[in-house]
Tab-separated table of C-alpha atoms in Angstrom:
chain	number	residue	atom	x	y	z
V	274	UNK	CA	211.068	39.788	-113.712
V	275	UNK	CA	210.262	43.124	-112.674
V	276	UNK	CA	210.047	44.939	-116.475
V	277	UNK	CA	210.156	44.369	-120.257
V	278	UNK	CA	210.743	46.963	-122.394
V	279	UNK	CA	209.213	46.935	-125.912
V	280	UNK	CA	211.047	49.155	-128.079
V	281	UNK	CA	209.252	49.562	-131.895
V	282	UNK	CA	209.565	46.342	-133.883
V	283	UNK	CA	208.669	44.709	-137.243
V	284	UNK	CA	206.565	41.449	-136.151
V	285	UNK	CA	207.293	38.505	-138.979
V	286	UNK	CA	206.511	34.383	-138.646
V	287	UNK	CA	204.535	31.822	-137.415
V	288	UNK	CA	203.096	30.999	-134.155
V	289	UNK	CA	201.264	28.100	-132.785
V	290	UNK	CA	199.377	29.335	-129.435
V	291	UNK	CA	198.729	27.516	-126.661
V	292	UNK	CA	195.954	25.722	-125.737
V	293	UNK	CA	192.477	27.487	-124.932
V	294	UNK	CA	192.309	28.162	-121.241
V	295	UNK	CA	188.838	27.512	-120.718
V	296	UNK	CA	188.579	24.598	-122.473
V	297	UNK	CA	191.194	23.473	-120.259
V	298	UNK	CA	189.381	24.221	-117.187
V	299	UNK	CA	186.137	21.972	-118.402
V	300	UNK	CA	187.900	19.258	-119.021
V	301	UNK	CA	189.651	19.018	-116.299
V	302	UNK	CA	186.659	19.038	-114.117
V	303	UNK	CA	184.768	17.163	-116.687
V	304	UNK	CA	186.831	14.254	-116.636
V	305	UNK	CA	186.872	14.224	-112.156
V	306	UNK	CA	183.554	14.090	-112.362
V	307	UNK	CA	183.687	10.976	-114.684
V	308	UNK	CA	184.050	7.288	-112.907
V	309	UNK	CA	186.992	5.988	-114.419
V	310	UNK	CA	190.332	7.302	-116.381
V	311	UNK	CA	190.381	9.945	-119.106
V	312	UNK	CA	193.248	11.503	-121.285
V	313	UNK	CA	192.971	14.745	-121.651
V	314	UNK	CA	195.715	15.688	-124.861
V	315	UNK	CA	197.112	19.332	-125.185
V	316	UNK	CA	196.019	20.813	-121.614
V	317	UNK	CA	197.130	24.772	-121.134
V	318	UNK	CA	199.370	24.359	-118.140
V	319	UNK	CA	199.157	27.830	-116.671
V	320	UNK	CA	198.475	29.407	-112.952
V	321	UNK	CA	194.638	29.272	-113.473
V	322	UNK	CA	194.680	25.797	-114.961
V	323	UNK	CA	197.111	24.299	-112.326
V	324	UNK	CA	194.778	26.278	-109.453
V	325	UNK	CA	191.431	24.198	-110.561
V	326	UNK	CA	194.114	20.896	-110.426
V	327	UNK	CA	195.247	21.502	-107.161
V	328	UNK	CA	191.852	21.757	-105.963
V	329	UNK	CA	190.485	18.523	-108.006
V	330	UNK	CA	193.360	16.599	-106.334
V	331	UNK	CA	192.604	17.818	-102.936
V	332	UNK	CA	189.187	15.899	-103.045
V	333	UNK	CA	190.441	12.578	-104.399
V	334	UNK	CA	191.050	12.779	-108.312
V	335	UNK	CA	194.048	11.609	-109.471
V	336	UNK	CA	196.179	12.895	-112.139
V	337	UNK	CA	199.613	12.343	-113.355
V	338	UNK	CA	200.788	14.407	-115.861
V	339	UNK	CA	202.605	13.486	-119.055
V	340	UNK	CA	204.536	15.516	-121.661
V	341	UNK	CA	201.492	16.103	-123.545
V	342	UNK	CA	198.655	15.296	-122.011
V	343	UNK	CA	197.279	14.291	-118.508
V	344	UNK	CA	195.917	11.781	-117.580
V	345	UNK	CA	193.114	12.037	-114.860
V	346	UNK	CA	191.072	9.453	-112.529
V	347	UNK	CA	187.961	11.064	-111.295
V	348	UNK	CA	184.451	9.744	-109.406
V	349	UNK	CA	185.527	9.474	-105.978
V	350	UNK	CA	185.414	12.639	-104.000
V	351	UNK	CA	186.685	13.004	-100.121
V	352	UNK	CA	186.194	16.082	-98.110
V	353	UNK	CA	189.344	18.208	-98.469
V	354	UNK	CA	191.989	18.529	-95.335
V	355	UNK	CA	192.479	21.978	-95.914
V	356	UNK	CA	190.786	25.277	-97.327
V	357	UNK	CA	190.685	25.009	-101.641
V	358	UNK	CA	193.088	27.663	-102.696
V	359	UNK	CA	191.696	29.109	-105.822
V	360	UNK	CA	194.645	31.846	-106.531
V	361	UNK	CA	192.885	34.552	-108.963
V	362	UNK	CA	191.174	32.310	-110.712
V	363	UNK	CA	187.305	33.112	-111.257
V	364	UNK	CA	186.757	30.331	-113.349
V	365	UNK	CA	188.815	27.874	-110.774
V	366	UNK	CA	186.216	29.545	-107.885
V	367	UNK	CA	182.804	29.683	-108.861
V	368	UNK	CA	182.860	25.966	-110.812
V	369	UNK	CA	184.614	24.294	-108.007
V	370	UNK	CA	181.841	25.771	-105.675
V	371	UNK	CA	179.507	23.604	-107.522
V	372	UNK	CA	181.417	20.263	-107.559
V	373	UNK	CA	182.223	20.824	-103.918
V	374	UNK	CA	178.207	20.542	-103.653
V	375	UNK	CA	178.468	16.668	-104.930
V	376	UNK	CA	181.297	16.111	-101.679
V	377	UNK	CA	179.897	14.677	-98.308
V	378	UNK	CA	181.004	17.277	-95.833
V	379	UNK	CA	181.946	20.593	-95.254
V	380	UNK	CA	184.427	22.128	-98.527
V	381	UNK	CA	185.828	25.911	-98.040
V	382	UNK	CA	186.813	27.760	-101.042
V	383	UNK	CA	189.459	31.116	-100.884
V	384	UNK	CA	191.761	32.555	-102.467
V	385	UNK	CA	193.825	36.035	-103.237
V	386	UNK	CA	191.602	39.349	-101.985
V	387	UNK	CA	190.804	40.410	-105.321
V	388	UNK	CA	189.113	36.994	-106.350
V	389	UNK	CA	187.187	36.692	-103.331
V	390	UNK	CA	185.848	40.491	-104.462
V	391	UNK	CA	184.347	39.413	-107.643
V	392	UNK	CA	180.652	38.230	-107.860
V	393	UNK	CA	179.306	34.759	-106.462
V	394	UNK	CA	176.161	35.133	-104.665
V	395	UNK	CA	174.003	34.749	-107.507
V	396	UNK	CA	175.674	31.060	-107.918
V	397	UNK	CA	175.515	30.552	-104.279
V	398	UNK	CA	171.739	31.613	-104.280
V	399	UNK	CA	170.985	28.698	-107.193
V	400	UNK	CA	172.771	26.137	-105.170
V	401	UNK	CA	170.661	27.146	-102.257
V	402	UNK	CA	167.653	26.788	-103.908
V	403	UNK	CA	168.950	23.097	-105.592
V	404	UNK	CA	169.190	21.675	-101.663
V	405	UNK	CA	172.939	22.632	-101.033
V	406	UNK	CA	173.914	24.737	-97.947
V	407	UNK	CA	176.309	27.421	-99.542
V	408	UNK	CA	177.746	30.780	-98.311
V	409	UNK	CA	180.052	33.231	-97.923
V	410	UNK	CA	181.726	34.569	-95.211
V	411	UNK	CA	184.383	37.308	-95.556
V	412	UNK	CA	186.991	35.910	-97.931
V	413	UNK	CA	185.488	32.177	-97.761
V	414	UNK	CA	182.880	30.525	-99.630
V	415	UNK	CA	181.748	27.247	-97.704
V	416	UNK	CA	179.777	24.748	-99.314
V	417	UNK	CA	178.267	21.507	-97.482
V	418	UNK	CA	176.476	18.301	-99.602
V	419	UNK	CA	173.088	17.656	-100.019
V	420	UNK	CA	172.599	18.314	-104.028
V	421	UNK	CA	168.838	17.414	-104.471
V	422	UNK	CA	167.880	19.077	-107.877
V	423	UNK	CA	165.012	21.275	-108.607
V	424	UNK	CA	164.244	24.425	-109.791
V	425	UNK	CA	166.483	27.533	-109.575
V	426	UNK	CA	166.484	30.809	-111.165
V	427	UNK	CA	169.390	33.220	-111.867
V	428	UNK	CA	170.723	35.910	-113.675
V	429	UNK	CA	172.519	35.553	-117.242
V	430	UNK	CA	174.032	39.228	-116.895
V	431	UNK	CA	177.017	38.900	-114.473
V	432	UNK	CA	178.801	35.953	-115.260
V	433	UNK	CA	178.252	33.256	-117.609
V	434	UNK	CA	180.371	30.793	-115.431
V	435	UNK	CA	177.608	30.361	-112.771
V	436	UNK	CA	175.517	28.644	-115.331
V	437	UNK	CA	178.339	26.574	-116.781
V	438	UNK	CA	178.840	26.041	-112.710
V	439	UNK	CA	175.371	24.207	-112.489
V	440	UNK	CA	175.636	22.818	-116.016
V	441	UNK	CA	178.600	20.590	-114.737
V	442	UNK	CA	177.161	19.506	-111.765
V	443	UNK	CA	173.443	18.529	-112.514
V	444	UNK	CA	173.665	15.548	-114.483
V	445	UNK	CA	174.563	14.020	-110.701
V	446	UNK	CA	171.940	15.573	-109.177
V	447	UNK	CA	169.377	13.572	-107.259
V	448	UNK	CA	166.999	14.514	-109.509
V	449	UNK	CA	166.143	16.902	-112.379
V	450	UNK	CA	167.385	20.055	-112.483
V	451	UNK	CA	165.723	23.014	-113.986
V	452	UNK	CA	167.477	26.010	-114.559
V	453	UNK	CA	165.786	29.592	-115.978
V	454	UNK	CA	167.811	32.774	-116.652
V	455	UNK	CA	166.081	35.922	-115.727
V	456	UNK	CA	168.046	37.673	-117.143
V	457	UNK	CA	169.559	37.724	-120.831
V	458	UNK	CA	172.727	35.306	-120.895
V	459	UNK	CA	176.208	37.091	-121.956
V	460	UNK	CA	179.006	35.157	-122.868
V	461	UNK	CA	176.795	32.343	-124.191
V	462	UNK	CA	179.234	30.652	-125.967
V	463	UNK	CA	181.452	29.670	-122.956
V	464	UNK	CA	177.685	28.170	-122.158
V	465	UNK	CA	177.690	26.591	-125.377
V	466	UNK	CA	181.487	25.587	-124.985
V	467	UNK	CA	180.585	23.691	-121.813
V	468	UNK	CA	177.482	22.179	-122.520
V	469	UNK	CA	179.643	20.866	-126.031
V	470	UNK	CA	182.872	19.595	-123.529
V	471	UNK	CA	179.575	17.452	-121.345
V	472	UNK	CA	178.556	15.942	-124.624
V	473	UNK	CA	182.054	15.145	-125.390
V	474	UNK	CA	181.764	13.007	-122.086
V	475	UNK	CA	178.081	11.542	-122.583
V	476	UNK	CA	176.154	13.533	-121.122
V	477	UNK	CA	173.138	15.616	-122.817
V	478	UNK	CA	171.531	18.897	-121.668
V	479	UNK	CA	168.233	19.951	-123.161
V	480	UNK	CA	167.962	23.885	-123.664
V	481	UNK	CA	166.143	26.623	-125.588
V	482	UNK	CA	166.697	28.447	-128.576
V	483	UNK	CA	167.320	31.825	-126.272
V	484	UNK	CA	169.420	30.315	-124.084
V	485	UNK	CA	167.228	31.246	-120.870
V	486	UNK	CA	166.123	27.677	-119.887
V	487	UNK	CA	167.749	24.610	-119.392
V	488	UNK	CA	166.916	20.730	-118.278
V	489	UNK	CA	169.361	18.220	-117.393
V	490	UNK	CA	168.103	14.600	-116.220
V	491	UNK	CA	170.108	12.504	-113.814
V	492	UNK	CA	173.297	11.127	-116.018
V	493	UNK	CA	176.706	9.721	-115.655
V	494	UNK	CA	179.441	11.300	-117.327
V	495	UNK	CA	182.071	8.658	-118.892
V	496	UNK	CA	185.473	8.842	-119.020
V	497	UNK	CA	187.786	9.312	-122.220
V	498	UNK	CA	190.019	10.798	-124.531
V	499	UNK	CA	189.425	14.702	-124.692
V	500	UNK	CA	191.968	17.049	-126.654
V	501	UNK	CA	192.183	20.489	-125.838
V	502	UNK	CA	191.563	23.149	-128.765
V	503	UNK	CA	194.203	26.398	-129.319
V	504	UNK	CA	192.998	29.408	-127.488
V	505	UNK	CA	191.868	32.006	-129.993
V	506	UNK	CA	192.433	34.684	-127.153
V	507	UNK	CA	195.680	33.821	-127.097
V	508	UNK	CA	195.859	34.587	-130.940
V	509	UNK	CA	193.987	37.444	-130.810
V	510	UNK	CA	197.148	39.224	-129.457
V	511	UNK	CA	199.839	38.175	-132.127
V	512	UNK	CA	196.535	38.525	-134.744
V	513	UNK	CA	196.294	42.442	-133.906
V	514	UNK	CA	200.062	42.555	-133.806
V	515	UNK	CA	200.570	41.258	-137.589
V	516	UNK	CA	197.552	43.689	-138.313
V	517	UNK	CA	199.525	47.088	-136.830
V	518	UNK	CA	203.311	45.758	-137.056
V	519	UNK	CA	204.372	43.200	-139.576
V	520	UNK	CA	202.773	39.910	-140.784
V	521	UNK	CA	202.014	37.157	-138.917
V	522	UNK	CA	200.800	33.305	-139.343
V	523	UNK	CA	198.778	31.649	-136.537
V	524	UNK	CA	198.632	28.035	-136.681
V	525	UNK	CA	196.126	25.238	-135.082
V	526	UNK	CA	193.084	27.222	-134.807
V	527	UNK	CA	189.761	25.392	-135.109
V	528	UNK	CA	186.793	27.790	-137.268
V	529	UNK	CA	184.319	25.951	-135.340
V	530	UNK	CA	184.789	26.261	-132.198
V	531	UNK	CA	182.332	27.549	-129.840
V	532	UNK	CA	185.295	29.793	-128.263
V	533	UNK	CA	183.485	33.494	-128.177
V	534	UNK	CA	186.980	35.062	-129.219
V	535	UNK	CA	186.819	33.554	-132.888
V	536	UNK	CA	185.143	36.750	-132.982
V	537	UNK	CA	188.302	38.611	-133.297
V	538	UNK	CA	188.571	37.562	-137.427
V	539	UNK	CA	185.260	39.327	-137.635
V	540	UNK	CA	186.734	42.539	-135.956
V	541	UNK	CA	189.697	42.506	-138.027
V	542	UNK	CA	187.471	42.025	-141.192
V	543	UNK	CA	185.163	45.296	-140.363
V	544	UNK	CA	188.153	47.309	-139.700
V	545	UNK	CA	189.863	46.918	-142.995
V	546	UNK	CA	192.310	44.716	-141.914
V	547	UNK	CA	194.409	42.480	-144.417
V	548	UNK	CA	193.395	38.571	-143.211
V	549	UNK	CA	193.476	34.977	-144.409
V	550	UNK	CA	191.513	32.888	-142.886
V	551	UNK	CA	192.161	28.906	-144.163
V	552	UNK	CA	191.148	25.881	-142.400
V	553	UNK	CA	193.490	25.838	-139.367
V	554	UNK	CA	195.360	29.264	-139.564
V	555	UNK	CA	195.285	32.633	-139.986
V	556	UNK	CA	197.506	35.258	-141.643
V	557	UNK	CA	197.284	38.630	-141.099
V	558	UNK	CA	199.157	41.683	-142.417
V	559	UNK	CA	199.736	45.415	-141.608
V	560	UNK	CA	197.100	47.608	-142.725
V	561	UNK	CA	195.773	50.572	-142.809
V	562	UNK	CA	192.720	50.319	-140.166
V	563	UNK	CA	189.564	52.382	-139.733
V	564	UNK	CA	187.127	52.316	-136.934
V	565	UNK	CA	184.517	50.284	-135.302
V	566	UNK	CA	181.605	49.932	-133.547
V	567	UNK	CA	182.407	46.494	-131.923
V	568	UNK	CA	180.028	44.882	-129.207
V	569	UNK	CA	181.903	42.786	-126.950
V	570	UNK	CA	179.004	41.356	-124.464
V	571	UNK	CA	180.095	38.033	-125.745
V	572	UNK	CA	183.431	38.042	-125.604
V	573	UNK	CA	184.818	40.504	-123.403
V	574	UNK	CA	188.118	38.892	-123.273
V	575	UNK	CA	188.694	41.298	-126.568
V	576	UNK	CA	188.503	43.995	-125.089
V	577	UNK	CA	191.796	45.048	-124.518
V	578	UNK	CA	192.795	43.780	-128.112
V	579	UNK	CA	189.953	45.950	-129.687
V	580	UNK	CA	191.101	49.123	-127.897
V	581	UNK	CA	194.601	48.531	-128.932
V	582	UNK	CA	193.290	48.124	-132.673
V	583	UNK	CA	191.342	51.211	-132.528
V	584	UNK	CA	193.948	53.059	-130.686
V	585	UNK	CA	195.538	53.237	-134.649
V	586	UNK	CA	192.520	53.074	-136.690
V	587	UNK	CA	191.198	55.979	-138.282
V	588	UNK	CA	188.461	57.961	-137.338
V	589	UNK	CA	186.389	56.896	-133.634
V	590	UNK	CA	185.591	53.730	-132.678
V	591	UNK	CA	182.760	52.602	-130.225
V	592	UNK	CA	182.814	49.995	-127.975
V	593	UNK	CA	179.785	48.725	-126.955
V	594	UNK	CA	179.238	45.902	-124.362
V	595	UNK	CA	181.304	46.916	-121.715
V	596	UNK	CA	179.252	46.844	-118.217
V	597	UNK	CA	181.066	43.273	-116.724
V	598	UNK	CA	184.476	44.412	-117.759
V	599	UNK	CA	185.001	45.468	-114.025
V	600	UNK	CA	184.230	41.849	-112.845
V	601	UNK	CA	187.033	40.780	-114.343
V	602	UNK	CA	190.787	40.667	-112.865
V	603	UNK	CA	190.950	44.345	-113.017
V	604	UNK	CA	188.446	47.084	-113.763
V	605	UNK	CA	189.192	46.282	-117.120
V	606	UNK	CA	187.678	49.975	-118.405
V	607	UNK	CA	189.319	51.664	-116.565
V	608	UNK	CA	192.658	50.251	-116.641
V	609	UNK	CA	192.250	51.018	-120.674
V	610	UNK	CA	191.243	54.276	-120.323
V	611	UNK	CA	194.208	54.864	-118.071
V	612	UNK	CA	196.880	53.780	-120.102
V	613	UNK	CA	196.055	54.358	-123.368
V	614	UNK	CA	195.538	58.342	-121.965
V	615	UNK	CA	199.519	57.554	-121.079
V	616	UNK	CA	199.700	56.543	-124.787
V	617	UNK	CA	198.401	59.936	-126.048
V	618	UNK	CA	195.040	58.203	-127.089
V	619	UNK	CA	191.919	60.071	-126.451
V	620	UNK	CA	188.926	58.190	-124.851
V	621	UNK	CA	185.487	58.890	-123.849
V	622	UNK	CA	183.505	56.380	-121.401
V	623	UNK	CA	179.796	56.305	-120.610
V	624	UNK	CA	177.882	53.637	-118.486
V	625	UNK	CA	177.864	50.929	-121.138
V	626	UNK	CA	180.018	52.396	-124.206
V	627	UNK	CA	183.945	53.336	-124.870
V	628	UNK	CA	184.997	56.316	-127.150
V	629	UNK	CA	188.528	55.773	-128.759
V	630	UNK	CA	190.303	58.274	-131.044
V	631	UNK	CA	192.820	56.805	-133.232
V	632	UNK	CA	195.531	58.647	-133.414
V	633	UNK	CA	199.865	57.659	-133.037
V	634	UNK	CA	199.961	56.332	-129.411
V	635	UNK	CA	203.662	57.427	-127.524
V	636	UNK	CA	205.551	55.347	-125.485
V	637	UNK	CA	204.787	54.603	-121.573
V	638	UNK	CA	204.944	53.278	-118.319
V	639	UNK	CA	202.450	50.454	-118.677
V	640	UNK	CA	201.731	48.918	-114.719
V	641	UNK	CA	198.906	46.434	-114.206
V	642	UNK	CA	198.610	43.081	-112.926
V	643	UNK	CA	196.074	41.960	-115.476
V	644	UNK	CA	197.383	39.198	-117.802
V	645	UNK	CA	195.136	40.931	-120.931
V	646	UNK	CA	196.340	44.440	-120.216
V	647	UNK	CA	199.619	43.592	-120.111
V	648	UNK	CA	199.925	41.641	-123.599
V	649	UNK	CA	197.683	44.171	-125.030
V	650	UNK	CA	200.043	47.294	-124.334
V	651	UNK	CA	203.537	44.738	-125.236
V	652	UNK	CA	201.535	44.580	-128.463
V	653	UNK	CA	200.450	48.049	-128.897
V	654	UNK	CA	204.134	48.848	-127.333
V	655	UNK	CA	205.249	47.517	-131.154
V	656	UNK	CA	204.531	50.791	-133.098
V	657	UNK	CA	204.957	53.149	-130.480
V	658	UNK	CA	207.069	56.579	-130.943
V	659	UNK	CA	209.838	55.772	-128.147
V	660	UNK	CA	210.114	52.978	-125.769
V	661	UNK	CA	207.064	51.571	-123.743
V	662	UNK	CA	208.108	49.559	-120.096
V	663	UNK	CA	205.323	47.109	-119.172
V	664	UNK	CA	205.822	46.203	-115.437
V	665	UNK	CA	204.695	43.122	-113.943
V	666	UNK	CA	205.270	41.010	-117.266
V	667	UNK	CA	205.079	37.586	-115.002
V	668	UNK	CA	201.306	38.395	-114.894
V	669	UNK	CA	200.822	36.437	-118.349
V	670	UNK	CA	201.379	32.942	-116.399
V	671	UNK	CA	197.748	33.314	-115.417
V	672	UNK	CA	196.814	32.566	-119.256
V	673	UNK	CA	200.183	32.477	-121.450
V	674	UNK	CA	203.017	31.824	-119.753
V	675	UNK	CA	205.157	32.099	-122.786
V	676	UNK	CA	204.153	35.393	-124.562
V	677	UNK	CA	207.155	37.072	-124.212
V	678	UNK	CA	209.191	34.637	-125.649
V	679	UNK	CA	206.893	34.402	-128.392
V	680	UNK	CA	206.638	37.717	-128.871
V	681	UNK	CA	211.106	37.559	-128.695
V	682	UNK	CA	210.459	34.983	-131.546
V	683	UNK	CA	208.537	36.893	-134.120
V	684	UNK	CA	210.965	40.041	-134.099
């Protein structure tokens, strides 16, 4: 499908989201890396997801896949045949790179050009320094065995998923492994999400308050039954949609869990929005919205939501947080800035802040290959004057494959 075109719509219903993306991802690897069979119940089957399968099954763990759940035989490894084909998948990449240190033999890692141009050296650096011969060459990243343990250093600030790389992996280290951040950590609950998925599987990791050092003795993971929670950045979408165009119910979500974008009830709260949060759902209504200062260090997945929020809220909001948004699948700034100035909406950038004017955003030509962008205009696409066209809607397979129709449900 080459274009969807949102014209202005009432949003009304429930919704049950898929499952969380991330959470997917862990225990997927989670359960490889255990010696036996696990069930994992409620996996997101989606491009990313199905990337880090592929490249579990092309070192030896088995999975067959059931209507519901999968069901997954990890803890012996082979050297892959062929190069691991990560897609556009940054979470796929950098925590396969790790496992492949645990393989005897050579394991290369690739994928699409604009993966292989986000950040890895820092990760590749750490398993260096842990005893593991691990580069990059152009588009490849080739890792060889020899995962001793030790002491590494590395910095918190660029991604959080070189930590939760290591995290994964030391437990079958030769020995102890010692990890210090020199840096402060952002994103520190995926940290927290994976170090909570390892427990789920028996295995411990021994940390500090601040998050900067961790120590993981020699363990064994053990197989089980692992359920996979609803992705609250999938909700965020439909959660900003009831709050600018209708009223809408989102069911499944857990309030406890260590997913950073739970943090979009707290946005909606400080902007005046009209929410109900109960147990395991949310309801959220049209409102009149003001603006916010919003730091998004720790979740910068909201990003694109926020902006769309603020593009209607009264008054100027601030974004704060925003220095690793062009790590992601797009220069996430300035894709925003872009086309929400095609909207009508004025913004303002500086090195580590974003300006948006609310104001009464016009229809546009919305064309990006990010999966956030996308949904975020469709949504913002709801209340516009005349007709917005979002190109490239097949993008959202990467994280929702069914938006759209979801979206086609609820008008």
């Amino acid at each position: 499908m080459k274009e969807i075109v949102i014209q202005k719509g009432r949003l009304a219903g429930t919704i049950s989201v898929p499952s969380s993306k991330s959470d997917t991802h862990r225990a997927l690897i989670l359960a490889g890396l255990s010696n036996g069979k696990s069930k994992i119940i409620s996996p997101l089957v989606c491009r990313d997801t199905e990337a880090t399968e592929a490249c579990l099954g092309a070192i030896g763990v088995k999975i067959r896949k059931g209507k519901s759940f999968w069901e997954v035989e990890g803890g012996k490894f082979f050297s892959p045949r062929q190069n691991l084909f990560c897609w556009e998948s940054g979470t796929t990449l950098r925590l396969m790179t790790a496992v492949c240190s645990l393989i005897k033999g050579r394991c290369i890692l690739t994928g699409r050009p604009s993966l292989m141009r986000r950040p890895i050296a820092p990760l590749l650096r750490a398993l260096r320094d842990l005893g593991v011969r691990a580069r990059k060459r152009k588009n490849l990243v080739i890792v060889e065995d020899n995962f001793l343990g030790g002491k590494t250093k590395i910095r918190g600030d660029i991604s959080s998923q070189f930590i939760s790389a290591l995290l994964l992996v030391s437990p079958l280290a030769r020995k102890e492994v010692e990890i210090e951040l020199t840096s402060p950590l952002e994103s520190s609950s995926y940290v927290l999400m994976t170090i909570n998925s390892q427990r789920a599987f028996g295995v411990n990791v021994n940390f500090s308050r601040d998050l900067k050092r961790f120590r993981i003795k020699r363990q064994s993971y053990r197989p089980g039954e692992y359920r996979v929670e609803a992705d609250w950045s999938s909700a965020s979408f439909f959660l900003a949609g009831g709050a600018i165009a209708g009223r809408v119910r989102v069911k499944n979500l857990n309030q406890r869990s260590f997913q950073p974008d739970r943090k979009i009830i707290d946005f909606l709260k400080q902007m005046g929005a009209k929410i109900a949060v109960k147990e395991k759902e949310v309801i959220v209504e049209k409102s009149a919205l003001r603006a916010i200062q919003a730091d998004v260090r720790d979740c910068p997945d909201l990003f694109p939501v926020v902006c769309v929020l603020s593009a209607v809220a009264k008054g100027t909001s601030k974004i704060s947080g925003t220095e690793r948004l062009k790590y992601k699948e797009s220069n996430r700034l300035e894709e925003m800035e872009k086309n929400l100035k095609k909207m009508g909406i004025r913004t303002k950038k500086t090195r580590s802040r974003f300006f948006i004017e609310g104001g009464r955003p016009k229809g546009a030509i919305i064309d990006s290959n990010d999966h956030r962008i996308v949904m975020a205009f469709a949504i913002l696409g709801l209340i516009t004057r005349t007709k917005t066209v979002v190109k490239n809607p097949d993008c959202v397979s990467k994280s929702f494959p069914t938006f759209f129709e979801e979206l086609r449900k609820l008008l």
